[in-house]
Amino acid sequence: MTQGKVDALLGIVFGDEGKGKVVDFFTPQYDVVARFAGGPNAGHTIIFEGKKFVLRSIPSGIFDENKVNIIGNGCVIAPDLFMKEAHELEAAGYVLTERLHISRRAHLILPTHRVLDRAYEAAKGKNAVGTTGKGIGPTYSDKAARIGLRVGDIEEDFMAKYERLKARHLQILADMHFADFDIAAEEQEWLQGVEYMRKFRLSDTETEIHAYLAEGKSVLAEGAQGSLLDIDHGTYPYVSSSSTTSGGVCTGLGVGPGHIGRVYGIFKAYSTRVGSGPFPVELFDETGDELRRIGHEYGAVTGRNRRCGWIDLVALKYAIMINGVTDLVMMKSDVLDTFPVIRVCTAYEKDGVQTTAMPYDTEGWQAVYTELPGWQTPLTELRSEEQFPKAFADYIAYLERELQTPIKIISVGPDREATILM
Ligand code: GDP
Ligand code: IMO
Ligand code: MG
């Protein structure tokens, strides 16, 4: 925690690194937790005291009743899904309205944005991105085209603005001859969601955050997705549509680079990816199936199989570089407990040429591996570094040496308790 600063916690690979768990673990140290990018394409899992929650738009600091949670201006929000998510938390006894603040500058995902998401994917055929179908791309496109609706728009003359943008979307769908939708039912719930959002503090969260910082309070910026899904730095065009990297913290919350404290980069002890796009470390064999089975690698939002492979140092070095990562957090170490040999991708190779720098396009590159001995010891019950088996301590030391960045937290199980500070 850095007083008077914004610390960032960023997924630095393809998402689903375990951000929700670590944000929840960190929350007691911070005054404010803020999401700065993405929307309900995220699925952040938090497990404690035998309970499990999956959050999409609401920050993972919400379980600590004394903390302010912010959905920042860089986010996109679907009122109906937001209402559903909030109702689940309310049913579990959490009171949200006072301590969950929403930026008036965040953009609204309309039901027709979701239809457009499907239509664009269908039109791409075999080149489809494999999106989550939540309307993320079309909403950020409208934002960039300067025709989007913002949360602040619900405060005045909203229906006219809504109907105008909806009509525009319906025209595009008609032009595409895409008729496979019926938004009537969805629209009703969506409008109820808009009403529900009015209960919350819709504020200029950028100014609010600066007031906290001026008081010396600390803010944790919760990343969504991962660096390789970033619109600029990811494996374009197989990316999401927001800035998921540390630069996105500045634009997505309205803070300057000087306000950023630590940048935590979170990754798994192996690799996964959901959706399409190149993935040089992908395993199509039994080892890949084992990683998926042991790691329960099925999407928290869509239930899709996550593609699995060994850890990728080319990707990690690149992500550390573009984010300015100061500290690393390694998750799901326990998933490797049973493997006699652990492989690590140290370079990519194509047409006899090797590289350790992230290529412009990773399509067609093969992973080059080195091997380390596995620890073959269950890690989940361990609570301190001194208890680590030697082969696991060696794996950590090897990664730190290669990545030139300290690993400050190790996660050995999904529960809040299974977290070790180094
Ligand atoms: P996020 O999107 O980055 O928040 O990650 P997800 O919640 O989508 O996926 C991470 C999954 O791994 C969740 O099911 C977590 O409960 C689980 N998880 C987190 N940390 C660990 C860990 O150290 N070990 C194991 N076995 N599971 C973990
Ligand atoms: P969290 O925050 C993993 C992927 C989708 C698809 C691409 C674009 O839980 O880590 P989109 O719907 O954003 O237009 O889809 O990005 N994707 C994620 N993969 N974790 C996520 O979020 C993701 N959010 C989007 O699978 O490949
Ligand atoms: Mg996830």
Short mmCIF file of C-alpha atoms and ligand atoms in Angstrom, two decimals:
data_model
loop_
_atom_site.label_atom_id
_atom_site.label_comp_id
_atom_site.label_asym_id
_atom_site.label_seq_id
_atom_site.Cartn_x
_atom_site.Cartn_y
_atom_site.Cartn_z
CA MET A 1 0.00 0.00 0.00
CA THR A 2 1.31 3.49 -0.84
CA GLN A 3 -0.25 6.38 1.09
CA GLY A 4 -1.64 9.16 -1.07
CA LYS A 5 -1.10 7.09 -4.22
CA VAL A 6 -2.90 4.78 -6.59
CA ASP A 7 -1.39 1.29 -6.64
CA ALA A 8 -2.35 -0.81 -9.64
CA LEU A 9 -3.05 -4.51 -9.67
CA LEU A 10 -2.97 -5.71 -13.27
CA GLY A 11 -3.47 -9.04 -14.97
CA ILE A 12 -0.38 -9.20 -17.17
CA VAL A 13 -1.21 -12.09 -19.45
CA PHE A 14 -4.57 -13.09 -21.01
CA GLY A 15 -6.87 -12.42 -18.02
CA ASP A 16 -8.22 -14.73 -15.34
CA GLU A 17 -4.94 -14.59 -13.45
CA GLY A 18 -6.73 -14.34 -10.08
CA LYS A 19 -7.12 -10.55 -9.80
CA GLY A 20 -10.35 -10.82 -7.79
CA LYS A 21 -8.72 -12.95 -5.14
CA VAL A 22 -5.74 -10.66 -4.70
CA VAL A 23 -7.78 -7.43 -4.69
CA ASP A 24 -9.96 -8.92 -1.98
CA PHE A 25 -6.82 -9.95 -0.06
CA PHE A 26 -5.29 -6.45 -0.43
CA THR A 27 -8.45 -4.48 0.39
CA PRO A 28 -7.90 -4.17 4.17
CA GLN A 29 -4.73 -2.12 3.41
CA TYR A 30 -6.51 0.39 1.16
CA ASP A 31 -9.18 3.08 1.58
CA VAL A 32 -10.61 2.86 -1.92
CA VAL A 33 -10.80 0.15 -4.60
CA ALA A 34 -11.50 1.30 -8.17
CA ARG A 35 -12.08 -0.44 -11.49
CA PHE A 36 -10.62 1.58 -14.37
CA ALA A 37 -11.37 -0.47 -17.51
CA GLY A 38 -13.60 -3.11 -19.01
CA GLY A 39 -17.07 -4.12 -17.96
CA PRO A 40 -19.07 -7.31 -17.53
CA ASN A 41 -16.64 -9.19 -19.78
CA ALA A 42 -14.65 -9.57 -16.55
CA GLY A 43 -15.34 -12.38 -14.10
CA HIS A 44 -13.43 -12.00 -10.85
CA THR A 45 -13.76 -14.85 -8.36
CA ILE A 46 -13.53 -14.29 -4.61
CA ILE A 47 -13.70 -17.16 -2.12
CA PHE A 48 -13.73 -16.78 1.67
CA GLU A 49 -15.42 -18.41 4.66
CA GLY A 50 -16.92 -21.10 2.43
CA LYS A 51 -18.61 -18.54 0.17
CA LYS A 52 -17.89 -17.88 -3.48
CA PHE A 53 -18.73 -14.74 -5.48
CA VAL A 54 -18.03 -13.88 -9.12
CA LEU A 55 -17.92 -10.13 -9.75
CA ARG A 56 -18.21 -8.56 -13.19
CA SER A 57 -18.51 -4.80 -12.92
CA ILE A 58 -18.37 -4.25 -9.17
CA PRO A 59 -14.88 -3.91 -7.68
CA SER A 60 -13.57 -6.80 -5.59
CA GLY A 61 -13.12 -4.53 -2.56
CA ILE A 62 -16.87 -4.65 -1.94
CA PHE A 63 -16.74 -7.31 0.80
CA ASP A 64 -15.05 -4.95 3.24
CA GLU A 65 -17.92 -2.80 4.52
CA ASN A 66 -15.63 0.13 5.39
CA LYS A 67 -14.17 0.74 1.96
CA VAL A 68 -15.31 2.95 -0.90
CA ASN A 69 -15.54 1.15 -4.26
CA ILE A 70 -15.52 3.04 -7.53
CA ILE A 71 -16.46 2.13 -11.08
CA GLY A 72 -14.23 4.56 -12.94
CA ASN A 73 -14.69 6.58 -16.12
CA GLY A 74 -12.71 4.07 -18.21
CA CYS A 75 -15.30 1.36 -17.58
CA VAL A 76 -18.38 0.39 -19.53
CA ILE A 77 -21.47 -0.68 -17.63
CA ALA A 78 -24.59 -2.67 -18.54
CA PRO A 79 -27.38 -1.48 -16.21
CA ASP A 80 -29.30 -4.78 -16.28
CA LEU A 81 -26.25 -6.94 -15.54
CA PHE A 82 -25.08 -4.45 -12.94
CA MET A 83 -28.47 -4.65 -11.19
CA LYS A 84 -28.36 -8.46 -11.23
CA GLU A 85 -24.85 -8.53 -9.82
CA ALA A 86 -25.73 -5.99 -7.11
CA HIS A 87 -28.89 -7.91 -6.17
CA GLU A 88 -26.80 -11.05 -5.61
CA LEU A 89 -24.58 -9.15 -3.20
CA GLU A 90 -27.56 -7.55 -1.49
CA ALA A 91 -29.14 -11.00 -1.07
CA ALA A 92 -25.93 -12.06 0.70
CA GLY A 93 -26.35 -9.14 3.13
CA TYR A 94 -24.06 -6.50 1.65
CA VAL A 95 -25.38 -2.93 1.52
CA LEU A 96 -23.92 -1.24 -1.54
CA THR A 97 -25.57 2.08 -2.28
CA GLU A 98 -23.54 4.27 0.09
CA ARG A 99 -20.11 2.90 -0.72
CA LEU A 100 -20.26 2.03 -4.40
CA HIS A 101 -19.77 5.14 -6.53
CA ILE A 102 -20.08 5.20 -10.31
CA SER A 103 -18.35 7.66 -12.63
CA ARG A 104 -20.77 9.77 -14.66
CA ARG A 105 -18.22 9.47 -17.47
CA ALA A 106 -18.38 5.66 -17.68
CA HIS A 107 -20.16 4.51 -20.84
CA LEU A 108 -23.41 2.56 -20.99
CA ILE A 109 -23.70 -0.79 -22.76
CA LEU A 110 -27.06 -0.87 -24.53
CA PRO A 111 -28.91 -4.12 -25.34
CA THR A 112 -28.26 -3.34 -29.01
CA HIS A 113 -24.51 -3.15 -28.32
CA ARG A 114 -24.71 -6.82 -27.35
CA VAL A 115 -26.59 -7.65 -30.55
CA LEU A 116 -23.96 -5.75 -32.54
CA ASP A 117 -21.24 -7.73 -30.74
CA ARG A 118 -22.88 -10.95 -31.98
CA ALA A 119 -23.45 -9.58 -35.46
CA TYR A 120 -19.84 -8.42 -35.89
CA GLU A 121 -18.55 -11.76 -34.62
CA ALA A 122 -20.82 -13.66 -37.02
CA ALA A 123 -19.66 -11.47 -39.90
CA LYS A 124 -16.01 -12.24 -39.10
CA GLY A 125 -16.64 -15.97 -39.50
CA LYS A 126 -13.46 -17.94 -38.85
CA ASN A 127 -11.67 -14.73 -37.83
CA ALA A 128 -14.09 -14.10 -34.96
CA VAL A 129 -12.43 -12.78 -31.79
CA GLY A 130 -14.39 -15.11 -29.52
CA THR A 131 -15.71 -12.21 -27.45
CA THR A 132 -17.72 -12.63 -24.27
CA GLY A 133 -20.77 -11.27 -26.13
CA LYS A 134 -21.28 -8.50 -23.59
CA GLY A 135 -21.20 -5.67 -26.11
CA ILE A 136 -17.76 -4.45 -25.06
CA GLY A 137 -16.31 -3.73 -28.53
CA PRO A 138 -19.37 -1.90 -29.90
CA THR A 139 -19.66 0.22 -26.73
CA TYR A 140 -16.02 1.34 -26.81
CA SER A 141 -16.40 1.92 -30.57
CA ASP A 142 -19.30 4.31 -29.92
CA LYS A 143 -17.24 6.00 -27.22
CA ALA A 144 -14.40 6.58 -29.71
CA ALA A 145 -16.91 7.66 -32.37
CA ARG A 146 -18.26 10.21 -29.89
CA ILE A 147 -21.83 8.96 -30.08
CA GLY A 148 -21.91 6.83 -26.89
CA LEU A 149 -24.18 7.29 -23.90
CA ARG A 150 -22.59 7.94 -20.55
CA VAL A 151 -23.86 7.21 -17.05
CA GLY A 152 -24.37 10.95 -16.62
CA ASP A 153 -26.83 10.86 -19.51
CA ILE A 154 -29.41 9.06 -17.39
CA GLU A 155 -29.81 12.24 -15.36
CA GLU A 156 -31.52 14.24 -18.11
CA ASP A 157 -33.67 13.60 -21.15
CA PHE A 158 -32.48 10.02 -21.16
CA MET A 159 -35.15 8.20 -23.18
CA ALA A 160 -34.73 10.48 -26.20
CA LYS A 161 -30.96 9.91 -26.18
CA TYR A 162 -31.46 6.18 -25.73
CA GLU A 163 -33.95 5.88 -28.58
CA ARG A 164 -31.65 7.85 -30.88
CA LEU A 165 -28.66 5.56 -30.32
CA LYS A 166 -30.82 2.43 -30.42
CA ALA A 167 -32.26 3.52 -33.78
CA ARG A 168 -28.77 3.98 -35.12
CA HIS A 169 -27.81 0.47 -33.99
CA LEU A 170 -30.97 -1.04 -35.49
CA GLN A 171 -30.12 0.61 -38.80
CA ILE A 172 -26.63 -0.94 -38.77
CA LEU A 173 -28.13 -4.35 -37.99
CA ALA A 174 -30.64 -3.97 -40.82
CA ASP A 175 -27.83 -2.98 -43.20
CA MET A 176 -25.96 -6.13 -42.12
CA HIS A 177 -29.13 -8.22 -42.65
CA PHE A 178 -28.74 -9.43 -39.07
CA ALA A 179 -32.18 -10.23 -37.72
CA ASP A 180 -31.43 -12.91 -35.16
CA PHE A 181 -32.49 -10.94 -32.07
CA ASP A 182 -35.43 -9.77 -30.00
CA ILE A 183 -34.48 -7.06 -27.55
CA ALA A 184 -37.97 -6.36 -26.14
CA ALA A 185 -37.62 -8.44 -22.94
CA GLU A 186 -33.98 -7.50 -22.47
CA GLU A 187 -34.79 -3.84 -22.96
CA GLN A 188 -37.38 -3.84 -20.18
CA GLU A 189 -34.88 -5.25 -17.70
CA TRP A 190 -32.22 -2.88 -18.98
CA LEU A 191 -34.46 0.14 -18.32
CA GLN A 192 -35.19 -1.21 -14.83
CA GLY A 193 -31.43 -1.39 -14.40
CA VAL A 194 -31.14 2.27 -15.37
CA GLU A 195 -33.72 3.15 -12.70
CA TYR A 196 -31.84 1.01 -10.18
CA MET A 197 -28.57 2.81 -10.95
CA ARG A 198 -30.13 6.10 -9.87
CA LYS A 199 -29.96 4.86 -6.26
CA PHE A 200 -26.18 5.03 -6.40
CA ARG A 201 -23.88 7.95 -6.09
CA LEU A 202 -23.24 8.88 -9.73
CA SER A 203 -20.33 11.20 -9.28
CA ASP A 204 -17.33 12.81 -10.87
CA THR A 205 -15.19 10.07 -9.42
CA GLU A 206 -12.03 11.63 -10.87
CA THR A 207 -12.39 14.63 -8.53
CA GLU A 208 -13.43 12.35 -5.70
CA ILE A 209 -10.29 10.21 -6.09
CA HIS A 210 -8.07 13.29 -5.97
CA ALA A 211 -9.78 14.43 -2.78
CA TYR A 212 -8.94 11.04 -1.21
CA LEU A 213 -5.34 11.24 -2.40
CA ALA A 214 -4.97 14.77 -1.02
CA GLU A 215 -6.05 13.41 2.38
CA GLY A 216 -3.26 10.83 2.15
CA LYS A 217 -5.64 7.97 1.48
CA SER A 218 -4.64 5.00 -0.65
CA VAL A 219 -6.39 3.71 -3.74
CA LEU A 220 -6.10 0.26 -5.31
CA ALA A 221 -6.83 0.18 -9.04
CA GLU A 222 -8.25 -3.23 -9.93
CA GLY A 223 -7.34 -4.34 -13.43
CA ALA A 224 -9.64 -6.32 -15.67
CA GLN A 225 -8.68 -8.62 -18.54
CA GLY A 226 -4.92 -8.81 -19.09
CA SER A 227 -2.08 -6.95 -20.79
CA LEU A 228 -2.13 -9.20 -23.87
CA LEU A 229 -5.81 -8.28 -24.34
CA ASP A 230 -5.02 -4.54 -24.28
CA ILE A 231 -6.33 -2.65 -27.30
CA ASP A 232 -2.86 -1.17 -28.05
CA HIS A 233 -0.40 -3.69 -26.63
CA GLY A 234 -2.24 -6.98 -26.88
CA THR A 235 -2.37 -9.58 -29.65
CA TYR A 236 -4.45 -7.33 -31.92
CA PRO A 237 -7.03 -7.92 -33.35
CA TYR A 238 -7.64 -10.75 -30.84
CA VAL A 239 -7.96 -8.36 -27.91
CA SER A 240 -10.60 -6.62 -25.84
CA SER A 241 -11.38 -2.95 -26.55
CA SER A 242 -10.04 -1.12 -23.51
CA SER A 243 -6.66 -0.10 -22.09
CA THR A 244 -5.95 -2.84 -19.60
CA THR A 245 -2.35 -1.80 -18.93
CA SER A 246 -0.98 0.72 -16.42
CA GLY A 247 -1.57 3.63 -18.83
CA GLY A 248 -5.25 2.71 -18.63
CA VAL A 249 -5.18 3.36 -14.88
CA CYS A 250 -4.35 7.02 -15.61
CA THR A 251 -6.98 7.55 -18.29
CA GLY A 252 -9.54 5.25 -16.67
CA LEU A 253 -9.50 6.99 -13.29
CA GLY A 254 -8.27 10.47 -14.19
CA VAL A 255 -4.95 10.38 -12.36
CA GLY A 256 -1.49 11.39 -13.59
CA PRO A 257 1.53 9.05 -13.83
CA GLY A 258 2.97 10.74 -10.73
CA HIS A 259 0.00 9.52 -8.72
CA ILE A 260 0.79 5.88 -9.41
CA GLY A 261 2.62 4.03 -6.61
CA ARG A 262 3.30 0.32 -6.98
CA VAL A 263 2.37 -1.62 -10.10
CA TYR A 264 1.57 -5.22 -9.20
CA GLY A 265 1.69 -7.62 -12.12
CA ILE A 266 -0.29 -10.77 -11.57
CA PHE A 267 0.23 -14.03 -13.46
CA LYS A 268 -0.37 -17.74 -13.07
CA ALA A 269 2.37 -20.36 -12.62
CA TYR A 270 1.27 -21.54 -16.10
CA SER A 271 -0.67 -19.92 -18.98
CA THR A 272 -4.30 -19.77 -20.10
CA ARG A 273 -6.25 -17.94 -22.76
CA VAL A 274 -10.00 -17.79 -23.54
CA GLY A 275 -11.28 -16.90 -26.99
CA SER A 276 -9.40 -16.89 -30.30
CA GLY A 277 -5.96 -15.64 -31.26
CA PRO A 278 -2.38 -16.85 -31.31
CA PHE A 279 -1.10 -18.60 -28.18
CA PRO A 280 2.39 -20.05 -28.78
CA VAL A 281 2.49 -22.03 -25.52
CA GLU A 282 -0.88 -23.72 -26.08
CA LEU A 283 -0.81 -27.47 -25.36
CA PHE A 284 -3.13 -29.74 -27.30
CA ASP A 285 -2.05 -32.86 -25.45
CA GLU A 286 -2.83 -34.57 -22.15
CA THR A 287 -0.71 -32.09 -20.20
CA GLY A 288 -2.96 -29.28 -21.44
CA ASP A 289 -6.02 -31.27 -20.36
CA GLU A 290 -4.42 -31.92 -16.96
CA LEU A 291 -3.74 -28.20 -16.42
CA ARG A 292 -7.36 -27.41 -17.35
CA ARG A 293 -8.75 -30.13 -15.09
CA ILE A 294 -6.57 -29.40 -12.03
CA GLY A 295 -6.80 -25.62 -12.46
CA HIS A 296 -10.57 -25.68 -13.20
CA GLU A 297 -9.85 -23.61 -16.27
CA TYR A 298 -13.36 -22.90 -17.44
CA GLY A 299 -14.47 -19.28 -17.98
CA ALA A 300 -16.10 -17.55 -14.98
CA VAL A 301 -18.35 -15.54 -17.37
CA THR A 302 -19.01 -17.82 -20.33
CA GLY A 303 -18.11 -21.28 -19.00
CA ARG A 304 -15.89 -21.81 -22.05
CA ASN A 305 -12.84 -24.09 -21.83
CA ARG A 306 -9.74 -22.01 -21.25
CA ARG A 307 -6.81 -22.91 -23.50
CA CYS A 308 -3.84 -24.02 -21.35
CA GLY A 309 -0.05 -24.16 -21.61
CA TRP A 310 3.20 -23.71 -19.70
CA ILE A 311 4.35 -20.32 -18.40
CA ASP A 312 5.55 -17.88 -21.07
CA LEU A 313 8.54 -15.69 -20.19
CA VAL A 314 8.44 -13.86 -23.54
CA ALA A 315 4.94 -12.64 -22.75
CA LEU A 316 5.74 -11.88 -19.11
CA LYS A 317 8.90 -9.86 -19.90
CA TYR A 318 6.95 -7.83 -22.46
CA ALA A 319 4.10 -7.19 -20.03
CA ILE A 320 6.48 -6.18 -17.23
CA MET A 321 8.10 -3.73 -19.66
CA ILE A 322 4.95 -2.04 -21.00
CA ASN A 323 3.33 -1.74 -17.56
CA GLY A 324 6.37 -0.78 -15.51
CA VAL A 325 5.61 -3.64 -13.11
CA THR A 326 7.34 -3.14 -9.76
CA ASP A 327 6.16 -6.30 -7.99
CA LEU A 328 4.95 -9.67 -9.21
CA VAL A 329 2.19 -11.85 -7.82
CA MET A 330 2.17 -15.54 -8.79
CA MET A 331 -1.12 -17.42 -8.63
CA LYS A 332 -2.28 -21.02 -8.80
CA SER A 333 1.14 -22.46 -7.96
CA ASP A 334 -0.65 -25.48 -6.44
CA VAL A 335 -1.97 -26.47 -9.87
CA LEU A 336 1.55 -27.64 -10.78
CA ASP A 337 1.92 -29.78 -7.62
CA THR A 338 1.77 -33.16 -9.36
CA PHE A 339 3.90 -32.54 -12.44
CA PRO A 340 7.33 -34.26 -12.32
CA VAL A 341 8.74 -31.75 -14.81
CA ILE A 342 7.78 -28.09 -15.22
CA ARG A 343 8.40 -26.50 -18.59
CA VAL A 344 9.05 -22.80 -19.11
CA CYS A 345 8.85 -21.02 -22.46
CA THR A 346 12.00 -18.90 -22.78
CA ALA A 347 11.80 -17.87 -26.45
CA TYR A 348 9.69 -18.12 -29.62
CA GLU A 349 10.93 -19.68 -32.84
CA LYS A 350 9.78 -19.30 -36.44
CA ASP A 351 11.53 -20.34 -39.67
CA GLY A 352 14.69 -21.15 -37.72
CA VAL A 353 14.81 -17.71 -36.08
CA GLN A 354 14.52 -17.33 -32.31
CA THR A 355 13.37 -14.27 -30.39
CA THR A 356 12.86 -13.34 -26.77
CA ALA A 357 11.15 -10.05 -27.70
CA MET A 358 7.39 -10.08 -28.26
CA PRO A 359 6.83 -10.24 -32.05
CA TYR A 360 4.41 -7.83 -33.76
CA ASP A 361 2.24 -10.86 -34.53
CA THR A 362 2.70 -14.06 -32.53
CA GLU A 363 0.84 -16.16 -35.11
CA GLY A 364 2.96 -19.06 -36.34
CA TRP A 365 5.64 -18.74 -33.63
CA GLN A 366 6.50 -21.91 -31.67
CA ALA A 367 7.49 -21.93 -28.01
CA VAL A 368 11.05 -22.90 -27.07
CA TYR A 369 11.20 -24.52 -23.63
CA THR A 370 13.56 -25.16 -20.80
CA GLU A 371 12.79 -27.75 -18.11
CA LEU A 372 12.84 -27.54 -14.33
CA PRO A 373 12.14 -30.28 -11.81
CA GLY A 374 8.63 -30.34 -10.31
CA TRP A 375 8.14 -30.26 -6.51
CA GLN A 376 5.51 -33.03 -6.37
CA THR A 377 4.34 -31.81 -2.96
CA PRO A 378 0.93 -30.27 -2.14
CA LEU A 379 1.35 -26.52 -1.56
CA THR A 380 -2.20 -25.49 -0.61
CA GLU A 381 -1.80 -25.83 3.17
CA LEU A 382 1.52 -23.98 3.27
CA ARG A 383 1.46 -20.51 4.84
CA SER A 384 5.06 -19.32 4.80
CA GLU A 385 8.03 -19.21 2.48
CA GLU A 386 10.11 -21.34 4.88
CA GLN A 387 7.78 -24.28 4.25
CA PHE A 388 8.31 -24.30 0.48
CA PRO A 389 9.80 -27.48 -1.03
CA LYS A 390 13.20 -26.78 -2.55
CA ALA A 391 12.11 -27.34 -6.15
CA PHE A 392 9.31 -24.77 -5.72
CA ALA A 393 11.67 -22.22 -4.12
CA ASP A 394 14.02 -22.85 -7.07
CA TYR A 395 11.15 -22.26 -9.55
CA ILE A 396 10.43 -18.89 -7.90
CA ALA A 397 14.11 -17.92 -7.84
CA TYR A 398 14.46 -18.88 -11.51
CA LEU A 399 11.47 -16.74 -12.51
CA GLU A 400 12.69 -13.76 -10.49
CA ARG A 401 16.10 -13.99 -12.12
CA GLU A 402 14.68 -14.24 -15.62
CA LEU A 403 12.04 -11.54 -15.10
CA GLN A 404 14.31 -9.21 -13.10
CA THR A 405 11.37 -8.38 -10.84
CA PRO A 406 10.60 -9.64 -7.32
CA ILE A 407 7.68 -12.00 -6.71
CA LYS A 408 6.05 -10.52 -3.60
CA ILE A 409 2.98 -12.72 -3.22
CA ILE A 410 2.43 -16.40 -3.89
CA SER A 411 -1.04 -17.92 -4.05
CA VAL A 412 -1.38 -21.63 -3.32
CA GLY A 413 -5.17 -22.08 -3.39
CA PRO A 414 -8.40 -20.25 -4.30
CA ASP A 415 -9.27 -19.28 -0.72
CA ARG A 416 -8.36 -15.88 0.74
CA GLU A 417 -6.23 -17.68 3.37
CA ALA A 418 -4.06 -19.52 0.84
CA THR A 419 -1.89 -16.47 0.19
CA ILE A 420 1.75 -16.06 1.17
CA LEU A 421 3.61 -12.77 1.47
CA MET A 422 7.28 -13.05 0.49
P1 GDP B 1 -9.62 -12.96 -12.46
O1 GDP B 1 -10.52 -12.72 -13.62
O2 GDP B 1 -8.22 -12.52 -12.71
O3 GDP B 1 -10.15 -12.38 -11.17
O4 GDP B 1 -9.56 -14.54 -12.26
P2 GDP B 1 -10.81 -15.57 -12.33
O5 GDP B 1 -11.61 -15.44 -11.10
O6 GDP B 1 -11.51 -15.47 -13.63
O7 GDP B 1 -10.03 -16.96 -12.40
C1 GDP B 1 -9.17 -17.37 -11.39
C2 GDP B 1 -9.65 -18.72 -10.85
O8 GDP B 1 -8.63 -19.33 -10.11
C3 GDP B 1 -10.84 -18.60 -9.89
O9 GDP B 1 -11.66 -19.71 -10.02
C4 GDP B 1 -10.16 -18.58 -8.52
O10 GDP B 1 -11.00 -19.06 -7.48
C5 GDP B 1 -9.01 -19.53 -8.76
N1 GDP B 1 -7.80 -19.27 -7.98
C6 GDP B 1 -7.25 -18.08 -7.64
N2 GDP B 1 -6.07 -18.27 -7.02
C7 GDP B 1 -5.86 -19.59 -6.99
C8 GDP B 1 -4.78 -20.42 -6.52
O11 GDP B 1 -3.77 -19.95 -6.02
N3 GDP B 1 -4.93 -21.77 -6.67
C9 GDP B 1 -6.03 -22.33 -7.25
N4 GDP B 1 -6.06 -23.66 -7.35
N5 GDP B 1 -7.05 -21.59 -7.71
C10 GDP B 1 -6.95 -20.24 -7.60
P1 IMO B 2 -11.04 -11.03 -16.50
O1 IMO B 2 -11.12 -9.62 -15.96
C1 IMO B 2 -10.13 -13.56 -19.92
C2 IMO B 2 -11.30 -12.05 -23.88
C3 IMO B 2 -12.43 -12.77 -24.60
C4 IMO B 2 -12.03 -12.53 -26.04
C5 IMO B 2 -11.45 -11.12 -26.00
C6 IMO B 2 -12.42 -10.02 -26.40
O2 IMO B 2 -11.95 -11.99 -15.85
O3 IMO B 2 -9.61 -11.47 -16.53
P2 IMO B 2 -14.54 -8.92 -25.25
O4 IMO B 2 -15.82 -9.53 -24.78
O5 IMO B 2 -13.79 -8.20 -24.19
O6 IMO B 2 -14.71 -8.09 -26.48
O7 IMO B 2 -13.65 -10.18 -25.71
O8 IMO B 2 -11.04 -10.90 -24.65
N1 IMO B 2 -11.64 -11.59 -22.51
C7 IMO B 2 -11.19 -12.16 -21.39
N2 IMO B 2 -10.43 -13.26 -21.20
N3 IMO B 2 -10.52 -12.82 -18.86
C8 IMO B 2 -11.26 -11.71 -19.03
O9 IMO B 2 -11.57 -10.88 -18.02
C9 IMO B 2 -11.66 -11.35 -20.34
N4 IMO B 2 -12.40 -10.34 -20.85
C10 IMO B 2 -12.37 -10.50 -22.18
O10 IMO B 2 -12.46 -14.14 -24.28
O11 IMO B 2 -10.98 -13.39 -26.39
MG MG B 3 -11.85 -13.79 -14.86
#
